[in-house]
Short mmCIF file of C-alpha atoms in Angstrom, two decimals:
data_model
loop_
_atom_site.label_atom_id
_atom_site.label_comp_id
_atom_site.label_asym_id
_atom_site.label_seq_id
_atom_site.Cartn_x
_atom_site.Cartn_y
_atom_site.Cartn_z
CA UNK A 1 -4.95 0.06 30.29
CA UNK A 2 -5.66 -1.37 26.83
CA UNK A 3 -7.57 1.63 25.84
CA UNK A 4 -5.07 3.89 27.07
CA UNK A 5 -2.29 2.19 25.24
CA UNK A 6 -4.37 2.59 22.08
CA UNK A 7 -4.68 6.31 22.62
CA UNK A 8 -0.89 6.49 22.90
CA UNK A 9 -0.41 4.43 19.64
CA UNK A 10 -3.00 6.61 17.89
CA UNK A 11 -1.18 9.61 19.07
CA UNK A 12 2.20 8.56 18.13
CA UNK A 13 0.83 7.91 14.52
CA UNK A 14 -1.03 11.04 14.00
CA UNK A 15 0.85 13.65 16.22
CA UNK A 16 -2.23 15.54 17.56
CA UNK A 17 -5.00 14.94 20.08
CA UNK A 18 -7.68 15.90 17.66
CA UNK A 19 -6.43 13.50 14.99
CA UNK A 20 -5.78 10.71 17.44
CA UNK A 21 -9.36 11.22 18.49
CA UNK A 22 -10.68 10.88 15.05
CA UNK A 23 -8.80 7.71 14.60
CA UNK A 24 -10.27 6.12 17.66
CA UNK A 25 -14.00 7.73 17.06
CA UNK A 26 -13.71 9.53 20.63
CA UNK A 27 -13.64 12.92 21.80
CA UNK A 28 -10.31 14.85 22.15
CA UNK A 29 -10.79 15.17 25.95
CA UNK A 30 -11.10 11.28 26.09
CA UNK A 31 -7.85 10.91 24.43
CA UNK A 32 -6.26 13.38 27.03
CA UNK A 33 -7.71 11.66 29.84
CA UNK A 34 -6.39 8.25 28.60
CA UNK A 35 -2.93 9.47 28.12
CA UNK A 36 -2.96 11.28 31.53
CA UNK A 37 -4.32 7.94 33.02
CA UNK A 38 -1.60 5.87 31.40
CA UNK A 39 1.00 8.35 32.65
CA UNK A 40 -0.14 8.06 36.14
CA UNK A 41 -0.25 4.40 36.24
CA UNK A 42 3.46 4.22 34.96
CA UNK A 43 4.71 7.32 36.71
CA UNK A 44 6.27 8.59 33.65
CA UNK A 45 5.89 11.49 31.23
CA UNK A 46 4.85 10.18 27.96
CA UNK A 47 4.30 13.27 25.85
CA UNK A 48 5.47 16.76 25.44
CA UNK A 49 4.39 19.66 23.37
CA UNK A 50 6.25 20.40 20.07
CA UNK A 51 4.63 23.58 18.41
CA UNK A 52 1.13 22.63 17.47
CA UNK A 53 1.89 18.93 17.86
CA UNK A 54 2.99 16.62 20.50
CA UNK A 55 5.86 14.10 20.41
CA UNK A 56 6.52 11.04 22.50
CA UNK A 57 9.16 10.94 25.35
CA UNK A 58 12.06 8.57 25.06
CA UNK A 59 10.26 6.31 27.67
CA UNK A 60 7.25 6.38 25.53
CA UNK A 61 8.95 5.38 22.41
CA UNK A 62 10.69 2.54 24.05
CA UNK A 63 7.14 1.44 25.70
CA UNK A 64 5.51 1.47 22.22
CA UNK A 65 8.17 -0.44 20.57
CA UNK A 66 7.91 -3.09 23.09
CA UNK A 67 4.22 -3.01 23.30
CA UNK A 68 3.33 -3.08 19.50
CA UNK A 69 3.64 -6.81 18.96
CA UNK A 70 1.86 -7.71 22.02
CA UNK A 71 -1.08 -5.24 21.55
CA UNK A 72 -1.30 -6.46 17.88
CA UNK A 73 -1.56 -10.22 19.13
CA UNK A 74 -4.23 -9.26 21.82
CA UNK A 75 -6.46 -7.43 19.32
CA UNK A 76 -6.09 -10.31 16.92
CA UNK A 77 -7.10 -12.61 19.76
CA UNK A 78 -9.91 -10.52 21.16
CA UNK A 79 -11.28 -9.02 17.94
CA UNK A 80 -10.01 -11.20 15.01
CA UNK A 81 -11.39 -14.45 16.10
CA UNK A 82 -14.83 -13.14 16.87
CA UNK A 83 -15.01 -11.26 13.57
CA UNK A 84 -14.04 -14.45 11.58
CA UNK A 85 -16.55 -16.46 13.42
CA UNK A 86 -19.20 -13.76 12.16
CA UNK A 87 -17.74 -13.95 8.48
CA UNK A 88 -16.16 -10.55 8.63
CA UNK A 89 -12.64 -9.74 7.18
CA UNK A 90 -11.20 -6.45 7.64
CA UNK A 91 -8.95 -5.90 4.72
CA UNK A 92 -6.46 -2.99 4.06
CA UNK A 93 -5.78 -2.56 0.49
CA UNK A 94 -3.22 -0.39 -1.39
CA UNK A 95 -4.92 2.71 -3.03
CA UNK A 96 -3.34 1.77 -6.48
CA UNK A 97 -4.94 -1.75 -6.28
CA UNK A 98 -8.26 -0.38 -5.22
CA UNK A 99 -8.20 2.13 -8.24
CA UNK A 100 -7.43 -0.83 -10.73
CA UNK A 101 -7.99 -4.36 -10.47
CA UNK A 102 -8.71 -4.85 -6.72
CA UNK A 103 -12.36 -4.32 -6.75
CA UNK A 104 -13.11 -6.97 -9.61
CA UNK A 105 -10.92 -9.39 -7.85
CA UNK A 106 -12.67 -8.93 -4.61
CA UNK A 107 -16.02 -9.24 -6.10
CA UNK A 108 -15.00 -12.60 -7.72
CA UNK A 109 -13.93 -13.91 -4.33
CA UNK A 110 -17.14 -12.82 -2.87
CA UNK A 111 -19.26 -14.60 -5.61
CA UNK A 112 -17.34 -17.72 -4.69
CA UNK A 113 -17.55 -17.24 -0.78
CA UNK A 114 -20.94 -15.35 -0.17
CA UNK A 115 -20.55 -16.24 3.56
CA UNK A 116 -17.76 -13.42 3.86
CA UNK A 117 -18.49 -9.86 4.66
CA UNK A 118 -15.66 -7.64 3.63
CA UNK A 119 -14.69 -4.41 5.51
CA UNK A 120 -12.33 -2.68 3.15
CA UNK A 121 -10.04 0.42 3.94
CA UNK A 122 -7.73 2.15 1.50
CA UNK A 123 -4.22 2.81 2.61
CA UNK A 124 -0.94 3.36 1.28
CA UNK A 125 1.23 0.14 1.20
CA UNK A 126 3.33 0.78 4.31
CA UNK A 127 0.19 1.94 6.32
CA UNK A 128 -1.80 -1.26 5.29
CA UNK A 129 1.07 -3.36 6.74
CA UNK A 130 1.04 -1.10 9.98
CA UNK A 131 -2.71 -1.78 10.30
CA UNK A 132 -2.06 -5.44 10.25
CA UNK A 133 0.66 -5.04 12.82
CA UNK A 134 -1.49 -3.00 15.11
CA UNK A 135 -4.40 -5.70 14.67
CA UNK A 136 -6.69 -3.24 13.11
CA UNK A 137 -6.64 -5.09 9.77
CA UNK A 138 -6.71 -8.94 9.49
CA UNK A 139 -5.12 -8.83 5.89
CA UNK A 140 -3.39 -6.30 3.49
CA UNK A 141 -2.97 -6.36 -0.26
CA UNK A 142 0.13 -4.21 -0.65
CA UNK A 143 2.95 -3.53 -3.02
CA UNK A 144 6.72 -3.71 -2.18
CA UNK A 145 8.94 -6.44 -0.73
CA UNK A 146 8.50 -8.98 1.82
CA UNK A 147 7.91 -8.24 5.66
CA UNK A 148 9.93 -10.36 8.05
CA UNK A 149 7.42 -10.40 11.06
CA UNK A 150 4.27 -11.20 8.93
CA UNK A 151 3.46 -13.83 6.38
CA UNK A 152 3.61 -12.86 2.66
CA UNK A 153 1.75 -14.59 -0.03
CA UNK A 154 2.69 -13.24 -3.39
CA UNK A 155 -0.27 -12.37 -5.52
CA UNK A 156 1.28 -11.08 -8.76
CA UNK A 157 4.34 -9.50 -10.40
CA UNK A 158 2.48 -6.34 -11.86
CA UNK A 159 4.04 -4.99 -14.97
CA UNK A 160 5.09 -1.31 -15.07
CA UNK A 161 4.62 0.66 -18.34
CA UNK A 162 5.33 4.37 -19.40
CA UNK A 163 2.49 6.70 -20.26
CA UNK A 164 3.98 9.15 -22.81
CA UNK A 165 3.57 12.86 -22.15
CA UNK A 166 0.22 13.72 -23.97
CA UNK A 167 0.05 10.31 -25.04
CA UNK A 168 2.41 10.96 -27.95
CA UNK A 169 4.43 8.26 -29.40
CA UNK A 170 8.27 8.63 -28.86
CA UNK A 171 11.72 7.01 -29.08
CA UNK A 172 13.64 7.34 -25.63
CA UNK A 173 16.84 9.45 -25.94
CA UNK A 174 19.74 8.23 -23.68
CA UNK A 175 17.88 9.70 -20.62
CA UNK A 176 14.20 9.06 -19.91
CA UNK A 177 12.93 11.48 -17.25
CA UNK A 178 9.64 10.27 -15.80
CA UNK A 179 7.08 11.04 -13.13
CA UNK A 180 6.66 8.31 -10.60
CA UNK A 181 5.59 7.32 -7.17
CA UNK A 182 7.17 9.21 -4.05
CA UNK A 183 10.63 7.93 -2.89
CA UNK A 184 9.47 6.79 0.58
CA UNK A 185 6.87 4.61 -0.92
CA UNK A 186 7.22 0.74 -0.66
CA UNK A 187 6.74 0.43 -4.37
CA UNK A 188 9.56 2.84 -5.27
CA UNK A 189 11.83 1.20 -2.84
CA UNK A 190 11.46 -2.17 -4.58
CA UNK A 191 11.25 -0.43 -8.16
CA UNK A 192 14.51 1.70 -7.68
CA UNK A 193 16.59 -1.61 -6.85
CA UNK A 194 15.13 -3.48 -10.00
CA UNK A 195 15.71 -0.63 -12.18
CA UNK A 196 19.36 -0.49 -11.04
CA UNK A 197 19.77 -4.30 -11.37
CA UNK A 198 17.91 -4.85 -14.65
CA UNK A 199 18.32 -1.70 -16.67
CA UNK A 200 22.05 -2.19 -17.58
CA UNK A 201 21.15 -3.45 -21.06
CA UNK A 202 18.38 -0.88 -21.77
CA UNK A 203 19.28 1.67 -24.55
CA UNK A 204 18.36 4.44 -22.00
CA UNK A 205 18.51 5.38 -18.50
CA UNK A 206 15.42 6.20 -16.41
CA UNK A 207 15.58 9.36 -14.01
CA UNK A 208 13.08 10.53 -11.72
CA UNK A 209 11.67 14.07 -13.00
CA UNK A 210 9.19 14.32 -10.37
CA UNK A 211 6.90 12.39 -7.94
CA UNK A 212 3.39 12.22 -6.71
CA UNK A 213 1.64 10.20 -3.87
CA UNK A 214 -0.57 8.22 -6.22
CA UNK A 215 -0.16 6.39 -9.45
CA UNK A 216 -3.51 7.58 -10.66
CA UNK A 217 -2.37 11.19 -10.30
CA UNK A 218 0.95 10.36 -12.23
CA UNK A 219 -1.15 8.90 -15.14
CA UNK A 220 -3.43 11.82 -15.33
CA UNK A 221 -0.51 14.28 -15.09
CA UNK A 222 1.12 12.26 -17.96
CA UNK A 223 -1.77 12.34 -20.06
CA UNK A 224 -2.12 16.09 -19.64
CA UNK A 225 1.46 16.69 -20.84
CA UNK A 226 3.41 17.08 -17.60
CA UNK A 227 5.85 14.60 -18.39
CA UNK A 228 6.01 10.87 -19.15
CA UNK A 229 4.48 8.76 -16.25
CA UNK A 230 5.92 5.42 -14.93
CA UNK A 231 2.77 3.51 -13.73
CA UNK A 232 1.45 -0.03 -13.23
CA UNK A 233 -0.03 -1.18 -16.63
CA UNK A 234 -3.23 -1.97 -14.58
CA UNK A 235 -3.70 1.68 -13.54
CA UNK A 236 -3.25 2.79 -17.20
CA UNK A 237 -5.95 0.43 -18.25
CA UNK A 238 -8.38 1.34 -15.41
CA UNK A 239 -8.06 4.88 -16.76
CA UNK A 240 -9.14 3.84 -20.09
CA UNK A 241 -5.65 4.45 -21.94
CA UNK A 242 -5.37 2.42 -25.05
CA UNK A 243 -2.40 -0.03 -24.86
CA UNK A 244 -1.14 1.38 -28.29
CA UNK A 245 -0.36 4.78 -26.39
CA UNK A 246 1.52 2.94 -23.81
CA UNK A 247 5.44 2.29 -23.86
CA UNK A 248 6.49 -1.15 -22.52
CA UNK A 249 10.05 -1.28 -20.86
CA UNK A 250 12.57 -3.45 -22.83
CA UNK A 251 13.37 -7.10 -21.49
CA UNK A 252 13.54 -8.08 -19.04
CA UNK A 253 10.93 -5.44 -18.17
CA UNK A 254 9.89 -3.92 -14.97
CA UNK A 255 7.34 -5.32 -12.46
CA UNK A 256 6.20 -4.49 -8.88
CA UNK A 257 5.29 -7.24 -6.43
CA UNK A 258 1.88 -7.17 -5.04
CA UNK A 259 1.28 -9.53 -2.07
CA UNK A 260 -1.17 -10.40 0.54
CA UNK A 261 0.04 -9.77 4.09
CA UNK A 262 -1.23 -11.10 7.60
CA UNK A 263 -0.34 -12.73 10.75
CA UNK A 264 0.60 -16.57 10.23
CA UNK A 265 -2.33 -17.45 13.02
CA UNK A 266 -5.00 -15.28 10.91
CA UNK A 267 -4.04 -16.96 7.57
CA UNK A 268 -4.45 -20.19 9.17
CA UNK A 269 -8.09 -19.79 10.06
CA UNK A 270 -10.29 -21.81 7.87
CA UNK A 271 -12.37 -18.80 6.36
CA UNK A 272 -9.26 -16.70 5.99
CA UNK A 273 -7.47 -19.41 4.21
CA UNK A 274 -10.42 -20.05 1.78
CA UNK A 275 -10.22 -16.24 1.21
CA UNK A 276 -6.59 -16.19 0.27
CA UNK A 277 -6.82 -19.12 -1.99
CA UNK A 278 -9.95 -17.64 -3.81
CA UNK A 279 -8.09 -14.25 -4.17
CA UNK A 280 -5.07 -16.01 -5.54
CA UNK A 281 -7.18 -17.81 -8.20
CA UNK A 282 -9.12 -14.62 -9.04
CA UNK A 283 -5.65 -12.74 -9.73
CA UNK A 284 -4.54 -15.46 -11.90
CA UNK A 285 -7.65 -15.66 -13.95
CA UNK A 286 -7.49 -12.02 -14.79
CA UNK A 287 -4.03 -12.33 -16.48
CA UNK A 288 -2.59 -9.17 -14.86
CA UNK A 289 0.82 -10.19 -15.31
CA UNK A 290 0.59 -10.22 -19.03
CA UNK A 291 2.67 -7.30 -20.44
CA UNK A 292 2.03 -5.37 -23.88
CA UNK A 293 4.04 -5.49 -27.04
CA UNK A 294 6.02 -2.50 -28.07
CA UNK A 295 4.32 -0.08 -30.32
CA UNK A 296 5.03 -0.45 -33.99
CA UNK A 297 5.68 3.17 -34.83
CA UNK A 298 7.37 5.72 -32.51
CA UNK A 299 8.41 9.41 -33.14
CA UNK A 300 11.34 11.20 -31.46
CA UNK A 301 10.95 12.06 -27.97
CA UNK A 302 9.33 15.60 -27.55
CA UNK A 303 11.27 17.92 -25.26
CA UNK A 304 9.74 18.43 -22.03
#
């Protein structure tokens, strides 16, 4: 029944039998058979067609809501312990972290702990957290606020900066329109609250002109002249954008939290504990929380 439940979870997340099959590394017919077997065992209809996709029945939604923490715990017991015994850590990492300081920090950890074998997967922050909840990742490095059901270890408050359109110096007007990360992301949910709280003394108001799914894309769009981009400082640096081209936000500034997320039982394991401590030390040593000073010369904001 465990593999049948896994198929239902995959179907709920992907919406189609074919995508669920890719997620599980099995054939589409195998997914269909597992769902059918689960329906027969439970005596309940679990899925129904919706155009080219399928949707869960109300019973299936209730089933997954109750089963999710149990299945996650079971995967952690069955697979997590065995993997750690072999020195293997499955890590979900935010795409923007992997595109900037993440690989360097992880390499420093491995230099200190060569007995660890890392399996790294790139995800959005919400998806990384879900991978931990589902027992498919042991830990996740993600942006955003704390989760109540998992243990959260703060790694850094990462400074945010403005990449000027075409990298041209400017002085903001009363309104500063920016390109930024999509509204449903964990990062923007946190940033929007902080902007509302901390920007009251700023000489300008930030408004969202447009959104993209990745900070790297935002940075490249800003550099090409599509508008000013609000991104983590580390992303701008990773793209080779010189600091004198960047516009730091006024005091108290703006940061996004980046944390290590995991089950308490997982983080308590000696090898995982050593990994988390080494990672925290590596991040501190990289001075990622240091912001930049404002440019000495600016010109009026160019119209967009």
